[in-house]
PDB file of C-alpha atoms in Angstrom:
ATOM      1  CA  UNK H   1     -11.423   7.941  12.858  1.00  0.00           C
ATOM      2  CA  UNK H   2      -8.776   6.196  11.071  1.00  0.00           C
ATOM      3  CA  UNK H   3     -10.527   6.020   7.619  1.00  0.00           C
ATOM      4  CA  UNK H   4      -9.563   7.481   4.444  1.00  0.00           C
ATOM      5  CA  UNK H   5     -12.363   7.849   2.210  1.00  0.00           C
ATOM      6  CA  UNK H   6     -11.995   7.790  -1.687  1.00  0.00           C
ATOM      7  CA  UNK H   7     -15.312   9.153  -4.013  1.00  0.00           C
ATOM      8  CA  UNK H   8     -16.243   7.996  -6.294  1.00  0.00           C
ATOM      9  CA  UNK H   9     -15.781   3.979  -6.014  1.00  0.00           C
ATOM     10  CA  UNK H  10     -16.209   3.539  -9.606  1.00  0.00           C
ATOM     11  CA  UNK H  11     -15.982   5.802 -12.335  1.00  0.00           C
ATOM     12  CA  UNK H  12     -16.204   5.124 -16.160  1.00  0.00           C
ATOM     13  CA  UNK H  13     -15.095   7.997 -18.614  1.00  0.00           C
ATOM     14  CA  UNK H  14     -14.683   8.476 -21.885  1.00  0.00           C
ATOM     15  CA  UNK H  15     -10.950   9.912 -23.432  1.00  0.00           C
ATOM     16  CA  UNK H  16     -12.468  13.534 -23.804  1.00  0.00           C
ATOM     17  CA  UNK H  17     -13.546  13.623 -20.557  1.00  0.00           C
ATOM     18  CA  UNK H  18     -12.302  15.259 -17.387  1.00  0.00           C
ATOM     19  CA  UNK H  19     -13.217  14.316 -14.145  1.00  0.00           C
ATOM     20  CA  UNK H  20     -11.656  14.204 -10.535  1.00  0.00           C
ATOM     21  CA  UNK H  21     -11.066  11.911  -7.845  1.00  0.00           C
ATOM     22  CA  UNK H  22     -11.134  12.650  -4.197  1.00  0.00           C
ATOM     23  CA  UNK H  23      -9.271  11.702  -1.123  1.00  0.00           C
ATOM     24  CA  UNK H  24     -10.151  12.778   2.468  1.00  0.00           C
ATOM     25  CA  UNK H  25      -8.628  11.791   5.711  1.00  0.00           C
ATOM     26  CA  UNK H  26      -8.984  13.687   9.065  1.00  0.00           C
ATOM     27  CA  UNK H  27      -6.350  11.665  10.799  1.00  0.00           C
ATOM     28  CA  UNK H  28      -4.170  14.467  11.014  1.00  0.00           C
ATOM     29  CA  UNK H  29      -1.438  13.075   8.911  1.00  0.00           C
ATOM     30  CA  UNK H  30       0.488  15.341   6.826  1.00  0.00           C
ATOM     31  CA  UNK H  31       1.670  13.175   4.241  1.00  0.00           C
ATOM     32  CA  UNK H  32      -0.783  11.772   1.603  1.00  0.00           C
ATOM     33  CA  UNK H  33       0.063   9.616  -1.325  1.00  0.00           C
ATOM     34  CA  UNK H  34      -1.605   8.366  -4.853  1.00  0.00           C
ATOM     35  CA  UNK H  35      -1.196   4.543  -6.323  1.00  0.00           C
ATOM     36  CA  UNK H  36      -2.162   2.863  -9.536  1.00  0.00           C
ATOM     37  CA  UNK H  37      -2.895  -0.735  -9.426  1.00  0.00           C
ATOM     38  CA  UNK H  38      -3.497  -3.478 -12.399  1.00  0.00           C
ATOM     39  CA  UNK H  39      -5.043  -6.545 -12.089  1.00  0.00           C
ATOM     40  CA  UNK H  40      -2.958  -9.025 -10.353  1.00  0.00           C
ATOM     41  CA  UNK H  41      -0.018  -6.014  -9.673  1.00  0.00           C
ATOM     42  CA  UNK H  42       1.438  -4.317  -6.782  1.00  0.00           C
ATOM     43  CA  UNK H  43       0.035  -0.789  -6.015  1.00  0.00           C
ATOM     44  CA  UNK H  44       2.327   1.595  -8.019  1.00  0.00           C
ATOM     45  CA  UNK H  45       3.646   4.885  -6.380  1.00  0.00           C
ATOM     46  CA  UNK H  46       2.190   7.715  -8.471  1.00  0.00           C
ATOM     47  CA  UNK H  47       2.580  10.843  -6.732  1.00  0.00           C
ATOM     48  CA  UNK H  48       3.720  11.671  -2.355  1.00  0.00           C
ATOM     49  CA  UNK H  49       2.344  14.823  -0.853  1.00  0.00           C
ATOM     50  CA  UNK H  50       4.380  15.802   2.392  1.00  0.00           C
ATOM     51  CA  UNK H  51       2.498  18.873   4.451  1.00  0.00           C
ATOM     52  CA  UNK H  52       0.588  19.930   1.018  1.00  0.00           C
ATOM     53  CA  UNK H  53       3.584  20.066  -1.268  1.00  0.00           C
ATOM     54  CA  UNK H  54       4.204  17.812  -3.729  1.00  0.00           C
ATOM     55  CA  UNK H  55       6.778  15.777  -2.565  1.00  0.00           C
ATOM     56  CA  UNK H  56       7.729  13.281  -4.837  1.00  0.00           C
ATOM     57  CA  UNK H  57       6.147  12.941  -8.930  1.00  0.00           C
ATOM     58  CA  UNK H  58       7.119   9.192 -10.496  1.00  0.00           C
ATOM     59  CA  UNK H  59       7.441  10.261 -13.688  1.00  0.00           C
ATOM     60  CA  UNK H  60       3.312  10.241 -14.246  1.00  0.00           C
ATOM     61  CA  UNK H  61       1.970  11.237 -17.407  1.00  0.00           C
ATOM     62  CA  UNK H  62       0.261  15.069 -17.280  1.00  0.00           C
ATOM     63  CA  UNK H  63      -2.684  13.573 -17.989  1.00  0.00           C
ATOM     64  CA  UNK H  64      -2.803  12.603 -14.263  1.00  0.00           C
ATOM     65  CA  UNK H  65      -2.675  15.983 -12.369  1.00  0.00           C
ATOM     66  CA  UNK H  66      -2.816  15.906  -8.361  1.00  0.00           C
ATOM     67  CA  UNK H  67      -3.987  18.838  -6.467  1.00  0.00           C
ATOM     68  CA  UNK H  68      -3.872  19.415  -2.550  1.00  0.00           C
ATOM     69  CA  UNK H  69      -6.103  21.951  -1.378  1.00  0.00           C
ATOM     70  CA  UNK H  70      -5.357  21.298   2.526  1.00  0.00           C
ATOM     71  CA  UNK H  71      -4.092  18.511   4.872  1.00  0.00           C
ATOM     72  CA  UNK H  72      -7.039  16.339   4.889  1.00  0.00           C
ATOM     73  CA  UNK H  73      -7.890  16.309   1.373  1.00  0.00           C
ATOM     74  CA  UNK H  74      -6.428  14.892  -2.192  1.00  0.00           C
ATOM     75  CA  UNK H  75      -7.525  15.257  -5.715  1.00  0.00           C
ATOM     76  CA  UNK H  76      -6.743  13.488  -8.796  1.00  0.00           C
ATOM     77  CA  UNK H  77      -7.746  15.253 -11.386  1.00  0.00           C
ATOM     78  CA  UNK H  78      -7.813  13.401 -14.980  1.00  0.00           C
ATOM     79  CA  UNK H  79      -7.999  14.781 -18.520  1.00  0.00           C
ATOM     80  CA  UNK H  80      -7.969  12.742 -22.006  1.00  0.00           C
ATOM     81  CA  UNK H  81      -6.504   9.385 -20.040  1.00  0.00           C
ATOM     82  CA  UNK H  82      -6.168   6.395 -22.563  1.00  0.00           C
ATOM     83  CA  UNK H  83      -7.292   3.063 -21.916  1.00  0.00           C
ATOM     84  CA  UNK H  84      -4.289   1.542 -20.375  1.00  0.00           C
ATOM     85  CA  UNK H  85      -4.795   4.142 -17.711  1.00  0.00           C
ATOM     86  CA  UNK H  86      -8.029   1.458 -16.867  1.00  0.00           C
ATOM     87  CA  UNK H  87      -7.526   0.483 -13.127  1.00  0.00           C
ATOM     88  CA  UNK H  88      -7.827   0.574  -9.359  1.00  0.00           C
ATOM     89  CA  UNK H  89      -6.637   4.240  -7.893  1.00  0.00           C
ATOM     90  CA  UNK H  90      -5.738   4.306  -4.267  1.00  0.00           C
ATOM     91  CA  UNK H  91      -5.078   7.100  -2.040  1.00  0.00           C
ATOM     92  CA  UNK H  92      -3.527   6.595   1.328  1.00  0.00           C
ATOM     93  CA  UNK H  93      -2.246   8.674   4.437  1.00  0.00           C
ATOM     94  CA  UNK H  94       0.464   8.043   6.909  1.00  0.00           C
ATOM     95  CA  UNK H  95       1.743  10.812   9.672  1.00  0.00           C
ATOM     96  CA  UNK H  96       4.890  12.381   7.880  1.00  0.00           C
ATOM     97  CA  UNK H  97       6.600  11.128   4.639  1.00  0.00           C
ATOM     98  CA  UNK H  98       8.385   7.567   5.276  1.00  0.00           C
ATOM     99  CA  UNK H  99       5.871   6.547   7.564  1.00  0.00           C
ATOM    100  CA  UNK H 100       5.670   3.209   6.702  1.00  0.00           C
ATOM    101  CA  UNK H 101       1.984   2.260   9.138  1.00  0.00           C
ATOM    102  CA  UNK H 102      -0.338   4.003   5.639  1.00  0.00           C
ATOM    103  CA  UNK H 103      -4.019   3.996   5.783  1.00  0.00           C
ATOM    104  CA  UNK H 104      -5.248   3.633   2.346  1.00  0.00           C
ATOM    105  CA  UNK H 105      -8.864   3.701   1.003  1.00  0.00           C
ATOM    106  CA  UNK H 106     -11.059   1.617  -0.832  1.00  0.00           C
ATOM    107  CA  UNK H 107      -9.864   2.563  -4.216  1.00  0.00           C
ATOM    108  CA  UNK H 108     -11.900   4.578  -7.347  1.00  0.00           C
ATOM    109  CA  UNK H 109     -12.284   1.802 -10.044  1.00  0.00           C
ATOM    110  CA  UNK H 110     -11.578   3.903 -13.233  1.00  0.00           C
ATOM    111  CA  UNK H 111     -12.632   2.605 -16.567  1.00  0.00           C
ATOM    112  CA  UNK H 112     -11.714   4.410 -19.478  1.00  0.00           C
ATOM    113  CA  UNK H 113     -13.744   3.991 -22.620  1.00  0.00           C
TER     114      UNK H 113
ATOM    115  CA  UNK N   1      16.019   0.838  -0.526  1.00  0.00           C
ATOM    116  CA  UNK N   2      15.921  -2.484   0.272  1.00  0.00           C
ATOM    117  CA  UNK N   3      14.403  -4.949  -2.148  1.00  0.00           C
ATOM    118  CA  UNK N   4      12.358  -7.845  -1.096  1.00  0.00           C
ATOM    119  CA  UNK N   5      11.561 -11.022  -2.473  1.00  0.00           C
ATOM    120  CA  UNK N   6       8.302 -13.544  -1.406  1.00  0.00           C
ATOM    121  CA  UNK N   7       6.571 -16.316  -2.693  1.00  0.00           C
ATOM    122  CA  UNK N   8       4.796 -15.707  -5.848  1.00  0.00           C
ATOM    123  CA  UNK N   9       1.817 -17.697  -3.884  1.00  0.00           C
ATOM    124  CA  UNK N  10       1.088 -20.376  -1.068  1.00  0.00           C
ATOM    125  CA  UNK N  11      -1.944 -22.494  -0.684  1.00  0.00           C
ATOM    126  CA  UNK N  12      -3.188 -23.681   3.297  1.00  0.00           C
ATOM    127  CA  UNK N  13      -5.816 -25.339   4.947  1.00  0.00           C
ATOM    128  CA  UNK N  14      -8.347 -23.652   7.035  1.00  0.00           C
ATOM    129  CA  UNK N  15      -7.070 -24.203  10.961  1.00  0.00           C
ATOM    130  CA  UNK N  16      -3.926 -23.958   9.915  1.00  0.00           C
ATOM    131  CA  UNK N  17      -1.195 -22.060  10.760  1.00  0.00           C
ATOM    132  CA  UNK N  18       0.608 -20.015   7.755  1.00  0.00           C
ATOM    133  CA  UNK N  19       4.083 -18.615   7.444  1.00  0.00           C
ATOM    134  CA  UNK N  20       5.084 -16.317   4.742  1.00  0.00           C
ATOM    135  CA  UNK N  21       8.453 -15.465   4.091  1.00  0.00           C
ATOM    136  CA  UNK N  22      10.169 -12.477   2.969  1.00  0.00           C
ATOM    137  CA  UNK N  23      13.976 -11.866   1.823  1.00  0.00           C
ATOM    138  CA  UNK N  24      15.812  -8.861   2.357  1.00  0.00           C
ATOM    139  CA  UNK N  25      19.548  -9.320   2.299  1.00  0.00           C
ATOM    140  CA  UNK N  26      20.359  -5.683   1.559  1.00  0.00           C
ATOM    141  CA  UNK N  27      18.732  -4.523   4.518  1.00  0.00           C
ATOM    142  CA  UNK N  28      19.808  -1.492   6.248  1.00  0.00           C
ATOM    143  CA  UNK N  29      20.846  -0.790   9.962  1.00  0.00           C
ATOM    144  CA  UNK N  30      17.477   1.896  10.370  1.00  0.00           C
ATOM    145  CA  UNK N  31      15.116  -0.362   7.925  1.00  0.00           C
ATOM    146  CA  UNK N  32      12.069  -1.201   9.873  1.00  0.00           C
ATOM    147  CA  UNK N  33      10.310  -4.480   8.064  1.00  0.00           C
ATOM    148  CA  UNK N  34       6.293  -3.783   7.800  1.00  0.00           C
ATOM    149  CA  UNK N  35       3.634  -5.969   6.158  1.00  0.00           C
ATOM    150  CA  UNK N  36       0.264  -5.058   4.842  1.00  0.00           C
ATOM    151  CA  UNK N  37      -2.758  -7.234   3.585  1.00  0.00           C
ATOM    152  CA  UNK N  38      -4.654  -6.846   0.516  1.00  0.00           C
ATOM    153  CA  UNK N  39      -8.011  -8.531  -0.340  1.00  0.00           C
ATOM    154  CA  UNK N  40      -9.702  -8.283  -3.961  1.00  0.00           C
ATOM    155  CA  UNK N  41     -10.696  -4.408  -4.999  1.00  0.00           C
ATOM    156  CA  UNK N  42      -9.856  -3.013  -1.805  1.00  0.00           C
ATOM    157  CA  UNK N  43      -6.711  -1.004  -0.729  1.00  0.00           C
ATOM    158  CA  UNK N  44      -3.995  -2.753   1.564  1.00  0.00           C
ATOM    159  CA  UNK N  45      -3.817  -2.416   4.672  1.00  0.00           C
ATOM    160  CA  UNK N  46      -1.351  -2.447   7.982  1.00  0.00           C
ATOM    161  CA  UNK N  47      -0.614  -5.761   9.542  1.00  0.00           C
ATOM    162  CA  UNK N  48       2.194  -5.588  11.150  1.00  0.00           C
ATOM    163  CA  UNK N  49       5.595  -4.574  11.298  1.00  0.00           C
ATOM    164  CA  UNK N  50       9.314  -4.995  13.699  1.00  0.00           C
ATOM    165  CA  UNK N  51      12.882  -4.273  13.733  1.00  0.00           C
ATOM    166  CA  UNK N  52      14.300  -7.334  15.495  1.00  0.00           C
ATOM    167  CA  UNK N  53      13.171 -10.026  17.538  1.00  0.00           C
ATOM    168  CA  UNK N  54       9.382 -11.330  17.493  1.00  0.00           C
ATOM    169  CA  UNK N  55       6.255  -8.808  17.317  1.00  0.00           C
ATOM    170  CA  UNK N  56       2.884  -9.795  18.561  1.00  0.00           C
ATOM    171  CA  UNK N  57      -0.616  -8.332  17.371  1.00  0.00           C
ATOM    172  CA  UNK N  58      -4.310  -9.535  17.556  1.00  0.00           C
ATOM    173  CA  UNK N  59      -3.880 -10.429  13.560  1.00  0.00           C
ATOM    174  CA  UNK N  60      -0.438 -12.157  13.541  1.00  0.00           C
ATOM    175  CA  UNK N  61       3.041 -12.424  14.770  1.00  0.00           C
ATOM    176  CA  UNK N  62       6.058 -11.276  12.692  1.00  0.00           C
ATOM    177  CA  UNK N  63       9.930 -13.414  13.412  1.00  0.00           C
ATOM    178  CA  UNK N  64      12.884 -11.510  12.379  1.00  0.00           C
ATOM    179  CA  UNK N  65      16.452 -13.307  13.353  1.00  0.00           C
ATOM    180  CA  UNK N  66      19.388 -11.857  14.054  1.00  0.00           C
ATOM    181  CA  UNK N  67      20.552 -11.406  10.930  1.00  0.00           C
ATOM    182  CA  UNK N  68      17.664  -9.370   9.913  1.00  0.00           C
ATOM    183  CA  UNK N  69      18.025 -10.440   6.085  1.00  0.00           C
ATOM    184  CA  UNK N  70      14.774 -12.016   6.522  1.00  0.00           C
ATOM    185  CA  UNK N  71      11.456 -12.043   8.332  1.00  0.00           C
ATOM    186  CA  UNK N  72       8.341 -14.493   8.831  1.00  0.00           C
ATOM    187  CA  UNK N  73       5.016 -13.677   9.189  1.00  0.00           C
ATOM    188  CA  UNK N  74       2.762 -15.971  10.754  1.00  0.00           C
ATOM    189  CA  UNK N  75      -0.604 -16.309  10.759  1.00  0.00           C
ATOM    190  CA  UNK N  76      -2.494 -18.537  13.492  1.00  0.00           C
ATOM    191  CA  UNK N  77      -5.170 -20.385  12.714  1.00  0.00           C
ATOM    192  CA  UNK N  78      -5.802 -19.209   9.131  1.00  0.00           C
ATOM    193  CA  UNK N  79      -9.664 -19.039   7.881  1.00  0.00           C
ATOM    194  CA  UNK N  80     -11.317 -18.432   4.299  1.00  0.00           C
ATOM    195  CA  UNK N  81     -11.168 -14.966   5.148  1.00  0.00           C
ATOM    196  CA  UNK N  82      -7.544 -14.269   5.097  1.00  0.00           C
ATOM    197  CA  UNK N  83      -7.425 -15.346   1.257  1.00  0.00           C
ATOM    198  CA  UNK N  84      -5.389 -11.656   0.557  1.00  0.00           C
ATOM    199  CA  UNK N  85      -2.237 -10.788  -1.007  1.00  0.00           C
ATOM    200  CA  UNK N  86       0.349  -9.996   1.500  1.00  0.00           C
ATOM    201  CA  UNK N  87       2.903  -7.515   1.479  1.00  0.00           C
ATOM    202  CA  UNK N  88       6.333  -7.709   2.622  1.00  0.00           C
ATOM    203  CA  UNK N  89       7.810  -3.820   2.480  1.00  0.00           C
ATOM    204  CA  UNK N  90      11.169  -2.715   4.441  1.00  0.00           C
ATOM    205  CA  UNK N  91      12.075   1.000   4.744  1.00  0.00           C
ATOM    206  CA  UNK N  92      13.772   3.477   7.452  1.00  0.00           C
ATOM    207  CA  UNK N  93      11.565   4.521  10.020  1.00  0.00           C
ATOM    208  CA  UNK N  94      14.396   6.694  11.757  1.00  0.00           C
ATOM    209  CA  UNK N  95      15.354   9.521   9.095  1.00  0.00           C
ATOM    210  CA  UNK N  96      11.942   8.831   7.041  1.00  0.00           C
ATOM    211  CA  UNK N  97      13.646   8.864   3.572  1.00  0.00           C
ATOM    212  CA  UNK N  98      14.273   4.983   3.115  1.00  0.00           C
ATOM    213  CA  UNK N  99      11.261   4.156   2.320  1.00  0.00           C
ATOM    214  CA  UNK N 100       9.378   7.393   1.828  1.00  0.00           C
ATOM    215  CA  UNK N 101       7.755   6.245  -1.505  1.00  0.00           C
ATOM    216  CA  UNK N 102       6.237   3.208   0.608  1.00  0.00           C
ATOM    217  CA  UNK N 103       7.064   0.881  -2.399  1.00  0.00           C
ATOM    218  CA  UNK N 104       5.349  -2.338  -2.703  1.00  0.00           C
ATOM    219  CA  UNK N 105       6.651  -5.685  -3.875  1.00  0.00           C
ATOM    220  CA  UNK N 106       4.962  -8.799  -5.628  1.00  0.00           C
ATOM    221  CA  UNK N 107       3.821  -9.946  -2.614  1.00  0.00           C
ATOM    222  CA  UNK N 108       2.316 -13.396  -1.697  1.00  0.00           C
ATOM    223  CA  UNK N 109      -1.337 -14.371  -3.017  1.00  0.00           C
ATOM    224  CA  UNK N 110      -2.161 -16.525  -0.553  1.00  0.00           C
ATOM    225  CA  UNK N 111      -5.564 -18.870  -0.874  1.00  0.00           C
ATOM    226  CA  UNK N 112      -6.964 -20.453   1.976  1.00  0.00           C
ATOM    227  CA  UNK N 113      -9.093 -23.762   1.231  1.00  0.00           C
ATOM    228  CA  UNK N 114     -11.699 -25.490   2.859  1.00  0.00           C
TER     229      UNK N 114
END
């Protein structure tokens, strides 16, 4: 199984609302990571998990608040976003931190009304 | 970390073969060079990837020269399906903290045409 698998694949939410995103891989890698991507943009580095700590935080609003609960899984969870934070959120997995062969998902489409 | 730099975009002809090139001057001795495809709304994913030399997959074949301040990818035979962006990243495979934030570059849109 070399699939990570991101729920939901589109989401729309209003900027009250809190909801969560979820990551799962059962690949057995230990490092799991979170990107933002625009339209017509690279994926952006958002937050690095390394054996269920946070490893690495680029400076992302606290709006945007990740959570891993064990190795296979990663949440997102989101509260009052904005519309700017509108786009494509991708989770991906690679054995250890630095790993540079990452397995990513299929993305959550987030809309924010 | 070393920086790359690609094409912004390249258009080809179906049955055609493609090469993409990707700059790194700054590249260091442990940098491995990787490359990852991306098609519309999905997330990118693992092509290929070298230290020196040539590499050979099923998908495509990546040239590095001696110098290793660039690489090529090449694709054989492109089709309509391998319109994609594509990924040029470089990062240290050996101590795992060169490119531990797997950053991503512009990349190259490439379109395929009939």
């Amino acid at each position: 199984d070399t699939e990570v698998t991101q729920t939901p694949k589109h989401l729309v939410m209003g900027m009250t609302n809190k909801k969560s995103l979820k990551c799962e891989q059962h690949m057995g890698h230990r490092a799991m990571y979170w990107y933002k991507q625009k339209a017509k943009k690279p994926p952006e580095l958002m937050f690095v998990y390394s054996y269920e700590k946070l490893s690495i935080n680029e400076s992302v609003p606290s709006r945007f608040s990740p959570e891993c609960p064990n190795s296979s899984l990663l949440n997102l969870h989101l509260h009052a976003l904005q519309p700017e934070d509108s786009a494509l959120y991708l989770c991906a997995s690679s054995q250890v931190r630095g790993d540079t062969e990452a397995f990513f998902g299929q993305g959550t489409r987030l809309t924010v009304v | 970390l070393a920086k790359t730099t690609q094409p912004i975009s390249m258009d080809s002809y179906e049955g055609q073969e493609v090469n993409i090139t990707c700059s790194h001057n700054n590249i260091a001795t442990n940098d491995y060079i990787t490359w990852y495809q991306q098609f519309p709304s999905q997330g990118p994913r693992f092509i290929i990837q070298g230290y020196k030399t040539k590499v050979t997959n099923e998908v495509a074949s990546l040239f590095i020269p001696a110098d290793r301040k660039s690489s090529t990818l090449s694709l054989p035979r492109v089709s309509l399906s391998d319109t994609a962006v594509y990924y040029c990243l470089v990062g240290d495979m050996v101590s795992n903290f060169g490119n531990e934030k797997l950053t991503f570059g512009t990349g190259t849109r490439l379109t395929i045409i009939p």
